[in-house]
Short mmCIF file of N, CA and C in Angstrom, two decimals:
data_model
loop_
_atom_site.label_atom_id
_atom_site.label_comp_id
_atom_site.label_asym_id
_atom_site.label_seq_id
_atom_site.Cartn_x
_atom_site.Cartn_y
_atom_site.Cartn_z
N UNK A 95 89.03 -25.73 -104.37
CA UNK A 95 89.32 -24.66 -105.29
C UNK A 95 88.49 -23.41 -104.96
N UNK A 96 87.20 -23.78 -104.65
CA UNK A 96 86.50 -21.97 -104.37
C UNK A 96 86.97 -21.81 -102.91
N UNK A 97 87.24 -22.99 -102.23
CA UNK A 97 87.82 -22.30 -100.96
C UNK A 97 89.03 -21.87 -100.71
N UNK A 98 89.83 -22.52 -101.91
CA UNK A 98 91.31 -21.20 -102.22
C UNK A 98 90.38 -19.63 -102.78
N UNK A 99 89.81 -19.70 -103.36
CA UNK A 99 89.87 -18.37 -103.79
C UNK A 99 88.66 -17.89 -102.92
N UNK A 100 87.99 -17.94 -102.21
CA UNK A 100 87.43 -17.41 -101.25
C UNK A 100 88.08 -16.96 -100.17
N UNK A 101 89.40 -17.66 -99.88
CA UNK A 101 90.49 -16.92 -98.93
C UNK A 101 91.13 -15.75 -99.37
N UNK A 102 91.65 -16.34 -101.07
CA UNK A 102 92.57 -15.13 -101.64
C UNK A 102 91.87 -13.68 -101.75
N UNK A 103 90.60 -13.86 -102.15
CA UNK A 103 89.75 -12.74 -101.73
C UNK A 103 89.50 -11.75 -100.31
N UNK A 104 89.55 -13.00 -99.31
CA UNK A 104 89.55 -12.08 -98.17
C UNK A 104 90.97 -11.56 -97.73
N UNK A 105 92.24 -12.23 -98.02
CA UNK A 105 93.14 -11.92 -97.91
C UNK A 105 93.64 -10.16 -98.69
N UNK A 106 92.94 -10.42 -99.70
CA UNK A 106 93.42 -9.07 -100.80
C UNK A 106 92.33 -7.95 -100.13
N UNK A 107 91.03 -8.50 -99.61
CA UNK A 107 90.39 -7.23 -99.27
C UNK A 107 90.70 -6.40 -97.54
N UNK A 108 91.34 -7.48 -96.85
CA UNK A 108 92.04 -6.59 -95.49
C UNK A 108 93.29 -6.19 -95.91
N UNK A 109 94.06 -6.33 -96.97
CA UNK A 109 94.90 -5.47 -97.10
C UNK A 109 94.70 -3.87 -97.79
N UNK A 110 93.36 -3.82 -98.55
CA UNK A 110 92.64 -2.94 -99.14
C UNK A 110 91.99 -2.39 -98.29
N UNK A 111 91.70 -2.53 -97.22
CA UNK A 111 90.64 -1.39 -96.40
C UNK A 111 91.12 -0.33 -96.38
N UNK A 112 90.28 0.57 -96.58
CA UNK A 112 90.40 1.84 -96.44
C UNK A 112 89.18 2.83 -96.00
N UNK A 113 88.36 1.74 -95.42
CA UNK A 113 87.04 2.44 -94.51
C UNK A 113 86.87 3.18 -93.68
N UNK A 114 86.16 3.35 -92.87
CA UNK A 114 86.44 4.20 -91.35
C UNK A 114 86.21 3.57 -90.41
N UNK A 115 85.80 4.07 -89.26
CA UNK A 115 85.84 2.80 -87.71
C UNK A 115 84.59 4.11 -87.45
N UNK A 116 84.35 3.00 -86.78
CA UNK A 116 82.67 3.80 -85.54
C UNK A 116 83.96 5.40 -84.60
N UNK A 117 84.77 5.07 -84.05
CA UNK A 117 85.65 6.12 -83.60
C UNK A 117 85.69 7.42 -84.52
N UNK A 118 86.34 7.12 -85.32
CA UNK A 118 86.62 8.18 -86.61
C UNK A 118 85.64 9.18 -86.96
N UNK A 119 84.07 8.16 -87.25
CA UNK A 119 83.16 8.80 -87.39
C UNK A 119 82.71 9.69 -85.88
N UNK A 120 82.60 9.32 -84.92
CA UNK A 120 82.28 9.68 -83.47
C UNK A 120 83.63 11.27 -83.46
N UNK A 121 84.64 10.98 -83.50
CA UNK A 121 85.29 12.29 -83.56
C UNK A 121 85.14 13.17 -85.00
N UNK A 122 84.92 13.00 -86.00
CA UNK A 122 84.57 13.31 -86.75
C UNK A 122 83.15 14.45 -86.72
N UNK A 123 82.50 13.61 -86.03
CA UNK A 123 81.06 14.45 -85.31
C UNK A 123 81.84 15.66 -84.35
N UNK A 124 82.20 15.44 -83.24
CA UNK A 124 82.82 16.24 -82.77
C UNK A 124 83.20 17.56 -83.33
N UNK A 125 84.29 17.31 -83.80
CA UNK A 125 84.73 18.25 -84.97
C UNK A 125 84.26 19.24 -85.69
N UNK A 126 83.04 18.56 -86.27
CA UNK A 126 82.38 18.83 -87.29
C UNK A 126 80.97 20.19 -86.55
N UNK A 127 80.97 19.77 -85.41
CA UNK A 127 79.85 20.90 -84.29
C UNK A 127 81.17 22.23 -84.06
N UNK A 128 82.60 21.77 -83.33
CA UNK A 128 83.09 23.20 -83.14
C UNK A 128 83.50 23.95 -85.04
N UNK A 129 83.68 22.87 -85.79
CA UNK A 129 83.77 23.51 -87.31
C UNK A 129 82.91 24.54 -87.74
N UNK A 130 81.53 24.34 -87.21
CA UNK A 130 80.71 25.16 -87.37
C UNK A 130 80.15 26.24 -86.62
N UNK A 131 80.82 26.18 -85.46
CA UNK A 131 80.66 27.33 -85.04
C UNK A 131 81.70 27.88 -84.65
N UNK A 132 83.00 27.70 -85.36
CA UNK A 132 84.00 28.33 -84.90
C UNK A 132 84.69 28.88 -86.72
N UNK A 133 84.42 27.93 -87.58
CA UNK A 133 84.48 27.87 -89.08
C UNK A 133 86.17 27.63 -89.23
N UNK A 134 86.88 27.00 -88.38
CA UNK A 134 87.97 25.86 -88.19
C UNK A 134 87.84 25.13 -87.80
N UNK A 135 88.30 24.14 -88.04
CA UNK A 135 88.52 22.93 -87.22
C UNK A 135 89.53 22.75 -85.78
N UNK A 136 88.81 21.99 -84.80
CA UNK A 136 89.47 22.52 -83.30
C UNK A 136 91.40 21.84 -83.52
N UNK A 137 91.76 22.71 -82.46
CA UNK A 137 93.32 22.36 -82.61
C UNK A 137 93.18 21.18 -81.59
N UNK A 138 92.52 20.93 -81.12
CA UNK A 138 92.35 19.67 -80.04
C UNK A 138 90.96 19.08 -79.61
N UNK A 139 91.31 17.45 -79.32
CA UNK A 139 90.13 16.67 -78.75
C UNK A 139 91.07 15.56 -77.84
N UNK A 140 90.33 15.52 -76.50
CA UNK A 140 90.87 14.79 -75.65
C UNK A 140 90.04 13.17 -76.01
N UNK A 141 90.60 12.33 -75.41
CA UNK A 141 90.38 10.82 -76.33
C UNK A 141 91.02 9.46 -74.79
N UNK A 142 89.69 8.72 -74.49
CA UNK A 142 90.36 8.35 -73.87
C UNK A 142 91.10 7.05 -74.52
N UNK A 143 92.10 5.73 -73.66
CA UNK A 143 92.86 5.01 -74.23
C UNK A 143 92.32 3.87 -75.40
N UNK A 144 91.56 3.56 -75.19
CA UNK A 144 90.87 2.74 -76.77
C UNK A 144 90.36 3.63 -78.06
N UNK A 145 90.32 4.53 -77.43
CA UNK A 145 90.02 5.59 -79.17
C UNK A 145 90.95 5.75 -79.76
N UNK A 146 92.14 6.41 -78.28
CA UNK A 146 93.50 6.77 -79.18
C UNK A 146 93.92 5.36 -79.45
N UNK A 147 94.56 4.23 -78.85
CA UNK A 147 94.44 3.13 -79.76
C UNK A 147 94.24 2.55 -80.89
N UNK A 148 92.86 2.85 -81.07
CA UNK A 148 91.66 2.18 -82.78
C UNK A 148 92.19 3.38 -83.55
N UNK A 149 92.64 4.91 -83.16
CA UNK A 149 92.83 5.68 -83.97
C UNK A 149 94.48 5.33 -84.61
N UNK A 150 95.40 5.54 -83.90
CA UNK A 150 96.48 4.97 -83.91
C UNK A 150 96.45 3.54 -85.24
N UNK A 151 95.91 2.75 -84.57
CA UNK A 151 95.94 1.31 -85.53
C UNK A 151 95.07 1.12 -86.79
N UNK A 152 93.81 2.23 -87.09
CA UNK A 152 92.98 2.96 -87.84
C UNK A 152 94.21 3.24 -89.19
N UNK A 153 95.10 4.45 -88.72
CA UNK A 153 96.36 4.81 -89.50
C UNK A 153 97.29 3.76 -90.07
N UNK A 154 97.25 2.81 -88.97
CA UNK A 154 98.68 2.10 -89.45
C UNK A 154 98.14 1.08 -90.51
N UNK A 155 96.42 0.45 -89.87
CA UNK A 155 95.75 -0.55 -91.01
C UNK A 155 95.24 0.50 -92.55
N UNK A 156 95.57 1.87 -92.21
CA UNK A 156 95.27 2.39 -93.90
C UNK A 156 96.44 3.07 -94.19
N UNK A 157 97.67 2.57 -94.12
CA UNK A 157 98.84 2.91 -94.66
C UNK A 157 98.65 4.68 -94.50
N UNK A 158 98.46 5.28 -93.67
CA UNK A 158 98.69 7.03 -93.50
C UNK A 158 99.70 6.81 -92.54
N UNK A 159 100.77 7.99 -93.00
CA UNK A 159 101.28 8.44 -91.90
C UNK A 159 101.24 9.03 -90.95
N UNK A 160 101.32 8.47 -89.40
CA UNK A 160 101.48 8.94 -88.15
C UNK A 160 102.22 10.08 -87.62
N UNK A 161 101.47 11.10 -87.32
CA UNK A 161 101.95 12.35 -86.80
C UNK A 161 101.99 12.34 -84.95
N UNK A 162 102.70 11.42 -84.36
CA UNK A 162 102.72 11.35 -83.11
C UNK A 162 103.61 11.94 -82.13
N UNK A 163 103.66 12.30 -80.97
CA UNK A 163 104.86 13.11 -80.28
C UNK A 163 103.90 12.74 -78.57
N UNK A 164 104.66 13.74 -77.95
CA UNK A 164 104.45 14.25 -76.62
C UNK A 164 104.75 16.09 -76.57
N UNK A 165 103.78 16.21 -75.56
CA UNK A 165 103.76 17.69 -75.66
C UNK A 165 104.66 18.14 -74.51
N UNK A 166 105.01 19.53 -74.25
CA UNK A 166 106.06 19.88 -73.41
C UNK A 166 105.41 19.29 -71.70
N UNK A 167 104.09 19.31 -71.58
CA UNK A 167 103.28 18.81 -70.40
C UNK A 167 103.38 17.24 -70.39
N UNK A 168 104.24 16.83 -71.21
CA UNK A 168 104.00 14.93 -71.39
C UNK A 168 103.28 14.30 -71.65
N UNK A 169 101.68 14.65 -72.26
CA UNK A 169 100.62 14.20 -73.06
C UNK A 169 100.90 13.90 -73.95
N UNK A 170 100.21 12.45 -74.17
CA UNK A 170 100.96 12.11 -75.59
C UNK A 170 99.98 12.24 -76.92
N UNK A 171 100.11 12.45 -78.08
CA UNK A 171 98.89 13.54 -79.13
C UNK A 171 99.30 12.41 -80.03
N UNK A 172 98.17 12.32 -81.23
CA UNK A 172 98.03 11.79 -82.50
C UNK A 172 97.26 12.52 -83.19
N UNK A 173 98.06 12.85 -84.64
CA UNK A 173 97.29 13.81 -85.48
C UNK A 173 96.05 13.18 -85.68
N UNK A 174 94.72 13.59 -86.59
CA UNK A 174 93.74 13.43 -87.07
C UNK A 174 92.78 13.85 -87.40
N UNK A 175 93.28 14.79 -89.09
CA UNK A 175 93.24 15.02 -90.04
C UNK A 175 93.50 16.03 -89.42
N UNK A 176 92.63 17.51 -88.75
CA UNK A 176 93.43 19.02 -88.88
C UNK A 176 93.34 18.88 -87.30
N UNK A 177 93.49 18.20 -86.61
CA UNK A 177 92.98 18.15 -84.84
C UNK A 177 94.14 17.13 -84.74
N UNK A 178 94.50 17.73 -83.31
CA UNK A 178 95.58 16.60 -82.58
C UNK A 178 94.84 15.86 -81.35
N UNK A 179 94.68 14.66 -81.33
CA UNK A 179 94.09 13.67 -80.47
C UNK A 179 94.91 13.79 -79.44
N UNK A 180 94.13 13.88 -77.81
CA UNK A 180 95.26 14.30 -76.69
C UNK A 180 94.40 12.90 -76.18
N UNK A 181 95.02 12.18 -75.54
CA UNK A 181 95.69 10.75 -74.92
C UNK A 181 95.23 11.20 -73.25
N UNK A 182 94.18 11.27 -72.83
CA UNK A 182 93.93 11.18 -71.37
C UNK A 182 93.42 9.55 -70.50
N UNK A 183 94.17 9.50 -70.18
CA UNK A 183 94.64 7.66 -69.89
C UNK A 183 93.34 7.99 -67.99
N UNK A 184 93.03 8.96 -67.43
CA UNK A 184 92.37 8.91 -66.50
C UNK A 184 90.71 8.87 -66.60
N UNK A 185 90.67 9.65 -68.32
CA UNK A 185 89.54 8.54 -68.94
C UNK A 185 88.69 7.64 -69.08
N UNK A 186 87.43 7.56 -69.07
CA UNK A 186 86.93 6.31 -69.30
C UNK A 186 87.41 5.67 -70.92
N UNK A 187 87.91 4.40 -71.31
CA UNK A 187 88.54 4.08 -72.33
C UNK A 187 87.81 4.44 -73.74
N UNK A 188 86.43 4.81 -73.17
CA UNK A 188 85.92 5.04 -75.12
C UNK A 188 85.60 6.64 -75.18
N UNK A 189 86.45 7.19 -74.23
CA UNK A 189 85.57 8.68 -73.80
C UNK A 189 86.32 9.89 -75.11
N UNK A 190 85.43 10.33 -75.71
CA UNK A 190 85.81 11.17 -76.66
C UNK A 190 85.24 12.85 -75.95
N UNK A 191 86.11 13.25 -75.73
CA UNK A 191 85.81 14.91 -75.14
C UNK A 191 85.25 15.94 -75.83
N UNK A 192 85.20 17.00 -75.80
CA UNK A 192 84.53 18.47 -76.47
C UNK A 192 85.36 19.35 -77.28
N UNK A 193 85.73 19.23 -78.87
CA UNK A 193 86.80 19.80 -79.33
C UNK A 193 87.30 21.24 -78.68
N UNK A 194 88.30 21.77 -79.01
CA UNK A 194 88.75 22.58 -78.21
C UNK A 194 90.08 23.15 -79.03
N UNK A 195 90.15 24.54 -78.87
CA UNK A 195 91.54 25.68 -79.26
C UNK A 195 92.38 25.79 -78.37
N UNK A 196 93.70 25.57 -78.65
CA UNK A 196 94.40 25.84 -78.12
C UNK A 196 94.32 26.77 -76.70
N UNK A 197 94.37 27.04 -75.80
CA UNK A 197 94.29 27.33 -74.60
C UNK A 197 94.91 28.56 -73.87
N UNK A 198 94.93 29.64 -73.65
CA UNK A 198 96.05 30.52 -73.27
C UNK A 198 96.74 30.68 -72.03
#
């Protein structure tokens, strides 16, 4: 009996997460340096394939909706929060880049 409800508990609390991941916070930092010296938030951060990944599955394990595409260059982007995550697969897999504006 407490080991039924010691399951039902863990069962109800991974459907409840709504925490953050070590990633989130790590781009979050990012962010948060060009925020301040630019007083927006960057239109871009390059991300290599396990960030965009955990970020990706981050969304889908806290029920947000996914703002995903490809750009006219074939990079593939994931929103997150006012910054679009750019997908550089030549990357080292945990490599989080230097936010960044749009480009001219």
């Amino acid at each position: 009996e407490v080991r039924e409800i010691g399951e039902e508990l863990r069962l109800a609390n991974t459907a409840a997460f709504t925490g953050t991941s070590l990633y989130a916070e790590k781009l979050r930092d990012q962010m948060v340096v060009f925020l301040r010296a630019n007083n927006k938030y960057p239109d871009y951060l390059d991300v290599g394939i396990q960030v965009f990944h955990a970020m990706y599955d981050w969304h889908i394990h806290n029920r947000l909706p996914l703002v995903v595409g490809r750009s006219a260059d074939g990079r593939y982007g994931l929103g997150f929060m006012f910054t679009r995550l750019i997908l550089r697969p030549d990357a080292v897999p945990d490599f989080i880049g230097i936010a960044y504006d749009q480009r001219a």
